[in-house]
């Protein structure tokens, strides 16, 4: 198996002290926004009043955009990285999930 390759920008250096630094604050905010985005999804599923649903959907969208901005900032600073997916792993996942569409009531016809 080939070694995994990281996708990451050069890391912005931060002081190594017991106090919270910029990376810690951004990571805390990102975790909070992820939690809030998920929670708004549940709230939208349970909203029975259309105006309430619309308000929650708008707030959810704003929260999702903020979450994405925080992620982009952390990635830009090199504080968030990914393992590059191997081509064979992508192909295997595609084949696996493509096979699942045949189990759907529409027999894979999603059009």
GROMACS .gro file of C-alpha atoms in nm:
model
  111
    1UNK     CA    1   0.000   0.000   0.000
    2UNK     CA    2   0.131   0.343  -0.091
    3UNK     CA    3   0.204   0.588   0.187
    4UNK     CA    4  -0.065   0.847   0.245
    5UNK     CA    5   0.005   1.196   0.124
    6UNK     CA    6  -0.107   1.496   0.328
    7UNK     CA    7  -0.286   1.788   0.169
    8UNK     CA    8  -0.190   2.086   0.382
    9UNK     CA    9  -0.067   2.443   0.361
   10UNK     CA   10   0.249   2.549   0.546
   11UNK     CA   11   0.166   2.585   0.914
   12UNK     CA   12   0.144   2.929   1.070
   13UNK     CA   13   0.357   2.911   1.383
   14UNK     CA   14   0.190   2.965   1.719
   15UNK     CA   15   0.343   2.999   2.065
   16UNK     CA   16   0.354   2.675   2.265
   17UNK     CA   17   0.218   2.793   2.598
   18UNK     CA   18  -0.050   2.663   2.835
   19UNK     CA   19  -0.279   2.951   2.733
   20UNK     CA   20  -0.518   2.915   2.443
   21UNK     CA   21  -0.374   3.050   2.118
   22UNK     CA   22  -0.532   3.148   1.784
   23UNK     CA   23  -0.538   2.787   1.664
   24UNK     CA   24  -0.713   2.672   1.984
   25UNK     CA   25  -0.973   2.949   1.956
   26UNK     CA   26  -1.042   2.877   1.588
   27UNK     CA   27  -1.065   2.505   1.655
   28UNK     CA   28  -1.310   2.567   1.939
   29UNK     CA   29  -1.522   2.796   1.721
   30UNK     CA   30  -1.515   2.545   1.433
   31UNK     CA   31  -1.629   2.263   1.662
   32UNK     CA   32  -1.909   2.482   1.798
   33UNK     CA   33  -2.027   2.581   1.449
   34UNK     CA   34  -2.028   2.215   1.338
   35UNK     CA   35  -2.241   2.128   1.641
   36UNK     CA   36  -2.475   2.422   1.577
   37UNK     CA   37  -2.513   2.331   1.207
   38UNK     CA   38  -2.611   1.978   1.303
   39UNK     CA   39  -2.852   2.101   1.571
   40UNK     CA   40  -3.024   2.341   1.331
   41UNK     CA   41  -3.077   2.048   1.096
   42UNK     CA   42  -3.263   1.862   1.370
   43UNK     CA   43  -3.464   2.174   1.454
   44UNK     CA   44  -3.566   2.216   1.091
   45UNK     CA   45  -3.681   1.854   1.077
   46UNK     CA   46  -3.903   1.911   1.381
   47UNK     CA   47  -4.039   2.258   1.296
   48UNK     CA   48  -4.410   2.239   1.231
   49UNK     CA   49  -4.465   2.609   1.153
   50UNK     CA   50  -4.349   2.728   0.809
   51UNK     CA   51  -4.224   3.070   0.927
   52UNK     CA   52  -4.027   2.907   1.210
   53UNK     CA   53  -3.880   2.661   0.960
   54UNK     CA   54  -3.780   2.947   0.729
   55UNK     CA   55  -3.614   3.138   1.015
   56UNK     CA   56  -3.421   2.831   1.130
   57UNK     CA   57  -3.319   2.755   0.770
   58UNK     CA   58  -3.182   3.107   0.728
   59UNK     CA   59  -2.987   3.088   1.055
   60UNK     CA   60  -2.865   2.740   0.962
   61UNK     CA   61  -2.735   2.868   0.629
   62UNK     CA   62  -2.552   3.154   0.799
   63UNK     CA   63  -2.404   2.912   1.051
   64UNK     CA   64  -2.295   2.674   0.773
   65UNK     CA   65  -2.127   2.963   0.589
   66UNK     CA   66  -1.946   3.069   0.907
   67UNK     CA   67  -1.836   2.710   0.968
   68UNK     CA   68  -1.695   2.696   0.613
   69UNK     CA   69  -1.514   3.028   0.660
   70UNK     CA   70  -1.353   2.904   0.982
   71UNK     CA   71  -1.250   2.581   0.810
   72UNK     CA   72  -1.100   2.774   0.517
   73UNK     CA   73  -0.908   2.998   0.756
   74UNK     CA   74  -0.768   2.699   0.948
   75UNK     CA   75  -0.676   2.522   0.623
   76UNK     CA   76  -0.507   2.839   0.487
   77UNK     CA   77  -0.300   2.864   0.805
   78UNK     CA   78  -0.199   2.497   0.779
   79UNK     CA   79  -0.391   2.396   1.092
   80UNK     CA   80  -0.621   2.157   0.906
   81UNK     CA   81  -0.500   1.882   0.676
   82UNK     CA   82  -0.630   1.582   0.481
   83UNK     CA   83  -0.495   1.249   0.371
   84UNK     CA   84  -0.503   1.236  -0.007
   85UNK     CA   85  -0.733   0.958  -0.123
   86UNK     CA   86  -0.576   0.686  -0.332
   87UNK     CA   87  -0.731   0.642  -0.677
   88UNK     CA   88  -0.814   0.276  -0.614
   89UNK     CA   89  -0.988   0.366  -0.285
   90UNK     CA   90  -1.202   0.626  -0.465
   91UNK     CA   91  -1.292   0.376  -0.735
   92UNK     CA   92  -1.379   0.109  -0.479
   93UNK     CA   93  -1.604   0.350  -0.285
   94UNK     CA   94  -1.774   0.463  -0.604
   95UNK     CA   95  -1.847   0.104  -0.706
   96UNK     CA   96  -1.974   0.019  -0.357
   97UNK     CA   97  -2.216   0.311  -0.335
   98UNK     CA   98  -2.316   0.286  -0.699
   99UNK     CA   99  -2.426  -0.071  -0.621
  100UNK     CA  100  -2.647   0.060  -0.342
  101UNK     CA  101  -2.859   0.257  -0.589
  102UNK     CA  102  -2.989  -0.074  -0.726
  103UNK     CA  103  -3.138  -0.141  -0.383
  104UNK     CA  104  -3.347   0.176  -0.389
  105UNK     CA  105  -3.718   0.153  -0.468
  106UNK     CA  106  -3.656   0.339  -0.796
  107UNK     CA  107  -3.397   0.073  -0.893
  108UNK     CA  108  -3.127   0.333  -0.937
  109UNK     CA  109  -3.333   0.566  -1.157
  110UNK     CA  110  -3.290   0.888  -0.969
  111UNK     CA  111  -3.386   1.114  -1.259
   0.00000   0.00000   0.00000
